[in-house]
mmCIF file of C-alpha atoms in Angstrom:
data_model
loop_
_atom_site.group_PDB
_atom_site.id
_atom_site.type_symbol
_atom_site.label_atom_id
_atom_site.label_comp_id
_atom_site.label_asym_id
_atom_site.label_seq_id
_atom_site.Cartn_x
_atom_site.Cartn_y
_atom_site.Cartn_z
ATOM 1 C CA MET N 3 172.938 19.828 187.990
ATOM 2 C CA ASN N 4 171.556 22.110 185.065
ATOM 3 C CA GLY N 5 167.806 22.059 184.807
ATOM 4 C CA VAL N 6 164.778 21.058 186.847
ATOM 5 C CA THR N 7 163.020 17.686 187.400
ATOM 6 C CA ILE N 8 159.984 16.670 185.416
ATOM 7 C CA GLY N 9 157.630 17.725 188.525
ATOM 8 C CA GLN N 10 159.407 20.970 188.712
ATOM 9 C CA ALA N 11 158.830 21.661 185.272
ATOM 10 C CA ALA N 12 155.323 20.771 185.202
ATOM 11 C CA ALA N 13 154.757 23.103 188.216
ATOM 12 C CA PHE N 14 156.734 25.866 186.669
ATOM 13 C CA VAL N 15 154.536 25.658 183.273
ATOM 14 C CA GLY N 16 151.356 25.004 184.930
ATOM 15 C CA VAL N 17 150.422 21.561 183.970
ATOM 16 C CA THR N 18 150.658 18.194 185.297
ATOM 17 C CA VAL N 19 153.307 15.680 185.056
ATOM 18 C CA LYS N 20 150.906 13.492 183.039
ATOM 19 C CA THR N 21 150.476 16.255 180.584
ATOM 20 C CA VAL N 22 154.196 16.733 180.213
ATOM 21 C CA ARG N 23 154.643 13.124 179.324
ATOM 22 C CA HIS N 24 151.823 13.173 176.886
ATOM 23 C CA TYR N 25 153.473 16.097 175.062
ATOM 24 C CA HIS N 26 156.649 13.819 175.009
ATOM 25 C CA LYS N 27 154.424 10.987 173.633
ATOM 26 C CA LEU N 28 153.047 13.309 170.829
ATOM 27 C CA GLY N 29 156.420 14.708 170.111
ATOM 28 C CA LEU N 30 155.686 18.201 171.079
ATOM 29 C CA VAL N 31 158.451 18.356 173.344
ATOM 30 C CA LYS N 32 161.715 16.331 173.103
ATOM 31 C CA GLU N 33 162.198 14.323 176.243
ATOM 32 C CA PRO N 34 165.593 15.499 177.806
ATOM 33 C CA GLU N 35 168.434 13.149 178.403
ATOM 34 C CA ARG N 36 169.066 11.512 181.823
ATOM 35 C CA ASP N 37 171.894 13.073 184.002
ATOM 36 C CA GLY N 38 174.398 11.116 186.050
ATOM 37 C CA SER N 39 172.015 10.364 188.530
ATOM 38 C CA GLY N 40 169.294 9.027 186.356
ATOM 39 C CA TYR N 41 167.051 12.010 186.288
ATOM 40 C CA ARG N 42 165.905 13.982 183.384
ATOM 41 C CA ARG N 43 166.654 17.509 183.639
ATOM 42 C CA TYR N 44 164.714 20.329 181.848
ATOM 43 C CA GLY N 45 166.422 23.060 180.745
ATOM 44 C CA SER N 46 165.319 26.492 179.480
ATOM 45 C CA ALA N 47 164.646 25.130 175.954
ATOM 46 C CA GLU N 48 162.477 22.430 177.151
ATOM 47 C CA LEU N 49 160.589 24.764 179.402
ATOM 48 C CA LEU N 50 160.082 27.132 176.516
ATOM 49 C CA ARG N 51 158.648 24.555 174.292
ATOM 50 C CA LEU N 52 156.349 23.347 177.171
ATOM 51 C CA VAL N 53 155.068 26.955 177.593
ATOM 52 C CA GLN N 54 154.561 27.226 173.999
ATOM 53 C CA ALA N 55 152.530 23.888 173.652
ATOM 54 C CA ARG N 56 150.500 24.737 176.972
ATOM 55 C CA THR N 57 149.588 28.151 175.459
ATOM 56 C CA LEU N 58 148.499 26.894 172.029
ATOM 57 C CA ALA N 59 146.656 24.085 173.644
ATOM 58 C CA ALA N 60 144.797 26.213 176.041
ATOM 59 C CA ALA N 61 143.875 28.633 173.005
ATOM 60 C CA GLY N 62 142.106 25.658 171.450
ATOM 61 C CA VAL N 63 144.489 24.372 168.996
ATOM 62 C CA PRO N 64 144.232 20.635 168.580
ATOM 63 C CA LEU N 65 147.319 18.885 170.128
ATOM 64 C CA ALA N 66 147.720 16.950 166.617
ATOM 65 C CA GLU N 67 148.242 20.456 164.933
ATOM 66 C CA ILE N 68 150.726 21.966 167.591
ATOM 67 C CA GLY N 69 153.695 20.507 166.217
ATOM 68 C CA SER N 70 153.524 21.761 162.768
ATOM 69 C CA LEU N 71 153.023 25.286 164.112
ATOM 70 C CA PHE N 72 156.336 25.452 166.076
ATOM 71 C CA ASP N 73 158.285 25.343 162.864
ATOM 72 C CA ALA N 74 155.914 27.092 160.607
ATOM 73 C CA ASP N 75 156.748 30.679 158.985
ATOM 74 C CA PRO N 76 154.842 33.476 160.225
ATOM 75 C CA ALA N 77 152.268 33.524 157.261
ATOM 76 C CA LEU N 78 151.568 29.717 157.770
ATOM 77 C CA PHE N 79 151.460 30.224 161.619
ATOM 78 C CA ALA N 80 148.880 33.014 161.224
ATOM 79 C CA ALA N 81 146.761 31.153 158.766
ATOM 80 C CA ALA N 82 146.680 28.093 161.080
ATOM 81 C CA LEU N 83 145.592 30.086 164.059
ATOM 82 C CA ALA N 84 142.763 31.831 161.908
ATOM 83 C CA ASP N 85 141.646 28.429 160.939
ATOM 84 C CA VAL N 86 141.372 27.550 164.779
ATOM 85 C CA GLU N 87 139.728 30.650 165.561
ATOM 86 C CA ARG N 88 137.008 29.881 163.023
ATOM 87 C CA ARG N 89 136.551 26.436 164.384
ATOM 88 C CA LEU N 90 136.367 27.830 167.838
ATOM 89 C CA THR N 91 133.830 30.149 166.919
ATOM 90 C CA ASP N 92 131.701 27.439 165.220
ATOM 91 C CA ARG N 93 131.808 25.672 168.465
ATOM 92 C CA ILE N 94 131.007 28.644 170.696
ATOM 93 C CA GLU N 95 128.030 29.164 168.386
ATOM 94 C CA GLU N 96 127.023 25.530 169.044
ATOM 95 C CA LEU N 97 127.594 25.781 172.770
ATOM 96 C CA VAL N 98 125.398 28.948 172.924
ATOM 97 C CA ALA N 99 122.635 27.177 171.151
ATOM 98 C CA ARG N 100 122.752 24.204 173.378
ATOM 99 C CA ARG N 101 122.683 26.623 176.496
ATOM 100 C CA ASP N 102 119.580 28.364 174.695
ATOM 101 C CA THR N 103 118.003 25.046 174.680
ATOM 102 C CA LEU N 104 118.759 24.362 178.116
ATOM 103 C CA HIS N 105 116.989 27.672 179.115
ATOM 104 C CA ARG N 106 114.101 26.635 177.033
ATOM 105 C CA LEU N 107 113.891 23.336 178.836
ATOM 106 C CA ALA N 108 112.577 25.231 181.660
ATOM 107 C CA ASP N 109 109.467 25.581 179.321
ATOM 108 C CA GLY N 110 109.220 21.981 178.037
ATOM 109 C CA ASP N 111 107.116 23.200 175.083
ATOM 110 C CA ARG N 112 109.574 25.644 173.912
ATOM 111 C CA ALA N 113 112.507 23.205 173.915
ATOM 112 C CA LEU N 114 110.862 21.114 171.124
ATOM 113 C CA LEU N 115 108.436 23.507 169.378
ATOM 114 C CA PRO N 116 108.786 26.793 167.836
ATOM 115 C CA ASP N 117 106.885 29.997 169.729
ATOM 116 C CA ARG N 118 104.177 29.870 166.905
ATOM 117 C CA ALA N 119 103.213 26.154 168.076
ATOM 118 C CA VAL N 120 103.465 27.016 171.677
ATOM 119 C CA ALA N 121 101.197 30.141 171.071
ATOM 120 C CA LEU N 122 98.814 27.985 169.289
ATOM 121 C CA LEU N 123 98.535 25.402 172.020
ATOM 122 C CA GLU N 124 97.838 28.188 174.301
ATOM 123 C CA ARG N 125 95.291 29.517 172.128
ATOM 124 C CA MET N 126 93.599 26.073 171.975
ATOM 125 C CA SER N 127 93.405 26.336 175.773
ATOM 126 C CA GLY N 128 91.708 29.501 175.501
ATOM 127 C CA LEU N 129 89.190 28.296 173.212
ATOM 128 C CA GLY N 130 87.935 25.564 175.584
ATOM 129 C CA PHE N 131 90.103 22.426 174.304
ATOM 130 C CA PRO N 132 90.534 19.909 177.360
ATOM 131 C CA ALA N 133 93.924 19.938 178.899
ATOM 132 C CA GLU N 134 94.595 16.277 177.821
ATOM 133 C CA GLU N 135 93.736 17.155 174.198
ATOM 134 C CA VAL N 136 96.207 20.102 174.116
ATOM 135 C CA ALA N 137 98.916 17.887 175.612
ATOM 136 C CA ALA N 138 98.169 15.003 172.883
ATOM 137 C CA THR N 139 98.268 17.875 170.409
ATOM 138 C CA ARG N 140 101.597 19.171 171.747
ATOM 139 C CA GLU N 141 103.161 15.526 171.305
ATOM 140 C CA GLY N 142 101.776 14.956 167.878
ATOM 141 C CA TRP N 143 103.222 18.474 166.764
ATOM 142 C CA VAL N 144 106.707 17.559 168.292
ATOM 143 C CA LEU N 145 106.461 14.216 166.047
ATOM 144 C CA ALA N 146 105.085 16.068 162.984
ATOM 145 C CA ARG N 147 107.875 18.780 163.123
ATOM 146 C CA ALA N 148 110.714 15.906 163.358
ATOM 147 C CA LEU N 149 109.362 13.867 160.412
ATOM 148 C CA VAL N 150 108.314 16.540 158.129
ATOM 149 C CA PRO N 151 110.279 19.728 159.166
ATOM 150 C CA GLU N 152 109.683 21.258 155.549
ATOM 151 C CA GLY N 153 106.150 21.364 155.908
ATOM 152 C CA PHE N 154 105.633 22.177 159.529
ATOM 153 C CA ASP N 155 105.457 25.943 159.175
ATOM 154 C CA ASP N 156 102.629 25.842 156.515
ATOM 155 C CA TYR N 157 101.002 23.299 158.654
ATOM 156 C CA LEU N 158 100.867 25.765 161.678
ATOM 157 C CA THR N 159 99.569 28.354 159.384
ATOM 158 C CA HIS N 160 96.442 26.247 158.334
ATOM 159 C CA VAL N 161 95.786 25.595 161.921
ATOM 160 C CA GLU N 162 96.044 29.082 162.831
ATOM 161 C CA HIS N 163 93.365 29.941 160.079
ATOM 162 C CA ALA N 164 91.130 27.145 161.171
ATOM 163 C CA LEU N 165 91.159 28.237 164.629
ATOM 164 C CA ASP N 166 89.380 31.349 163.610
ATOM 165 C CA ASP N 167 86.524 29.241 162.243
ATOM 166 C CA PRO N 168 84.087 28.373 164.851
ATOM 167 C CA ARG N 169 82.549 25.459 162.845
ATOM 168 C CA PHE N 170 86.083 23.949 162.740
ATOM 169 C CA VAL N 171 86.372 24.596 166.595
ATOM 170 C CA ALA N 172 82.896 23.146 167.156
ATOM 171 C CA LEU N 173 83.663 19.872 165.109
ATOM 172 C CA SER N 174 87.113 19.370 166.846
ATOM 173 C CA LYS N 175 85.552 19.537 170.214
ATOM 174 C CA ARG N 176 82.842 17.144 169.012
ATOM 175 C CA ALA N 177 85.539 14.713 167.936
ATOM 176 C CA ILE N 178 87.039 14.874 171.211
ATOM 177 C CA GLU N 179 83.795 13.957 172.889
ATOM 178 C CA ALA N 180 83.496 11.080 170.488
ATOM 179 C CA THR N 181 86.592 9.583 171.854
ATOM 180 C CA ALA N 182 84.392 8.312 174.759
ATOM 181 C CA TRP N 183 81.884 6.592 172.481
ATOM 182 C CA GLU N 184 81.798 2.991 171.601
ATOM 183 C CA PRO N 185 83.578 2.197 168.360
ATOM 184 C CA ASP N 186 80.284 0.846 166.790
ATOM 185 C CA ASP N 187 78.427 3.844 167.948
ATOM 186 C CA PRO N 188 76.334 5.278 164.707
ATOM 187 C CA ARG N 189 77.091 8.735 165.482
ATOM 188 C CA LEU N 190 80.560 8.288 164.456
ATOM 189 C CA ALA N 191 79.752 7.874 160.876
ATOM 190 C CA GLU N 192 77.482 11.077 161.116
ATOM 191 C CA LEU N 193 80.398 12.920 162.810
ATOM 192 C CA ALA N 194 82.790 11.568 160.257
ATOM 193 C CA ALA N 195 80.698 12.789 157.277
ATOM 194 C CA ALA N 196 80.404 16.022 158.825
ATOM 195 C CA VAL N 197 83.914 16.720 159.328
ATOM 196 C CA ALA N 198 84.804 15.414 155.758
ATOM 197 C CA ASP N 199 82.298 17.741 154.126
ATOM 198 C CA HIS N 200 83.609 20.699 156.272
ATOM 199 C CA LEU N 201 87.216 19.963 155.034
ATOM 200 C CA LEU N 202 86.237 19.548 151.402
ATOM 201 C CA ALA N 203 84.335 22.888 151.515
ATOM 202 C CA ASN N 204 87.472 24.656 153.029
ATOM 203 C CA PRO N 205 90.508 23.428 151.135
ATOM 204 C CA ALA N 206 92.909 25.447 153.390
ATOM 205 C CA GLN N 207 91.757 23.578 156.388
ATOM 206 C CA LEU N 208 91.931 20.095 154.166
ATOM 207 C CA ARG N 209 95.686 21.041 154.023
ATOM 208 C CA ILE N 210 95.930 20.243 157.751
ATOM 209 C CA VAL N 211 95.365 16.769 156.820
ATOM 210 C CA THR N 212 96.998 16.682 153.433
ATOM 211 C CA GLY N 213 99.993 19.131 154.104
ATOM 212 C CA LEU N 214 102.439 16.534 155.845
ATOM 213 C CA GLN N 215 102.640 14.357 152.939
ATOM 214 C CA ALA N 216 105.945 15.941 151.421
ATOM 215 C CA ARG N 217 108.294 13.160 151.411
ATOM 216 C CA THR N 218 108.422 9.935 149.034
ATOM 217 C CA ASP N 219 107.889 7.871 152.317
ATOM 218 C CA ALA N 220 104.875 9.962 152.948
ATOM 219 C CA ALA N 221 102.581 7.161 153.839
ATOM 220 C CA ALA N 222 104.823 5.938 156.758
ATOM 221 C CA ARG N 223 105.200 9.351 158.138
ATOM 222 C CA TYR N 224 101.612 10.378 157.524
ATOM 223 C CA HIS N 225 100.283 7.506 159.653
ATOM 224 C CA LEU N 226 102.753 8.071 162.183
ATOM 225 C CA ILE N 227 101.558 11.535 162.696
ATOM 226 C CA ALA N 228 97.887 11.301 161.926
ATOM 227 C CA HIS N 229 97.279 8.183 163.943
ATOM 228 C CA TYR N 230 99.501 9.096 166.919
ATOM 229 C CA GLY N 231 98.120 8.081 170.310
ATOM 230 C CA GLU N 232 95.286 5.981 168.887
ATOM 231 C CA GLU N 233 94.454 2.621 170.476
ATOM 232 C CA GLN N 234 93.581 0.006 167.858
ATOM 233 C CA GLY N 235 89.849 -0.615 167.825
ATOM 234 C CA SER N 236 88.917 2.550 169.525
ATOM 235 C CA ALA N 237 86.203 5.147 168.697
ATOM 236 C CA THR N 238 89.163 7.439 167.944
ATOM 237 C CA ALA N 239 90.787 4.968 165.491
ATOM 238 C CA ARG N 240 87.495 4.436 163.870
ATOM 239 C CA GLY N 241 86.373 7.954 163.487
ATOM 240 C CA VAL N 242 89.621 8.934 161.824
ATOM 241 C CA ALA N 243 89.425 5.999 159.297
ATOM 242 C CA LEU N 244 85.891 7.000 158.502
ATOM 243 C CA VAL N 245 86.896 10.556 157.647
ATOM 244 C CA GLU N 246 89.902 9.163 155.726
ATOM 245 C CA ALA N 247 87.467 6.962 153.793
ATOM 246 C CA GLU N 248 85.147 9.973 153.060
ATOM 247 C CA LEU N 249 88.150 12.134 151.737
ATOM 248 C CA ARG N 250 89.219 9.200 149.698
ATOM 249 C CA ALA N 251 85.967 8.868 148.189
ATOM 250 C CA ALA N 252 85.974 12.541 147.168
ATOM 251 C CA GLY N 253 89.445 11.948 145.353
ATOM 252 C CA VAL N 254 91.645 13.290 148.171
ATOM 253 C CA HIS N 255 94.864 11.391 148.344
ATOM 254 C CA ILE N 256 95.038 9.924 151.687
ATOM 255 C CA PRO N 257 97.857 7.402 152.139
ATOM 256 C CA ARG N 258 97.001 3.986 153.034
ATOM 257 C CA PRO N 259 98.587 1.721 155.677
ATOM 258 C CA ASP N 260 99.980 -0.389 152.604
ATOM 259 C CA GLY N 261 101.537 2.734 150.879
ATOM 260 C CA HIS N 262 99.173 3.109 148.249
#
């Protein structure tokens, strides 16, 4: 009785019987003939092949590629392993990036926004912006970064500079107060005119409004970002619409809902 059973072979090699049978199915290891008792006996040749297959698989070589490596000459074998190493390195980098994202999830802001944006949110809190406004800004920025990633860094730069302007900060806080007004409050038109005049007088701050229109489908993206969180018919919605109307009247391109 030369050789060992499939269970013994699997145990010797360090795999499961199911794995051995899978190797047979893939053609990586030839299935030995049955002996007179009806058992398949694994000899040294089959065991060596099993060890080779297990080692290559454990090293990250895809099972579909292992068979061709068994009979490859040294140069091809080395080249194939180098290719596997490159793919493993890429995979490692991907896993490291995922791990870093998981670590950043401990701070919800940093999982979805760059450090610059997080610092600006903290700065807004320090300037006295209400917590709910900072939270709404955070969500809007997450959306903006996803929809117009190529313009987001420049957008943050404009916001950074705008927060240095006391007039901009004061108008922003006044706009927050206006969210509690009635939609037909006459003060909304006055505030909208003041906001528009200030933006027109400060082109860098105006780009906070116009800078996220970089795509061909800018209208849809702009409205998703600029009108995020609005309730139809609210003071906020009317106030934004009034500011947009003032800017359009001054010749500034602000996409309309119909895309024009």
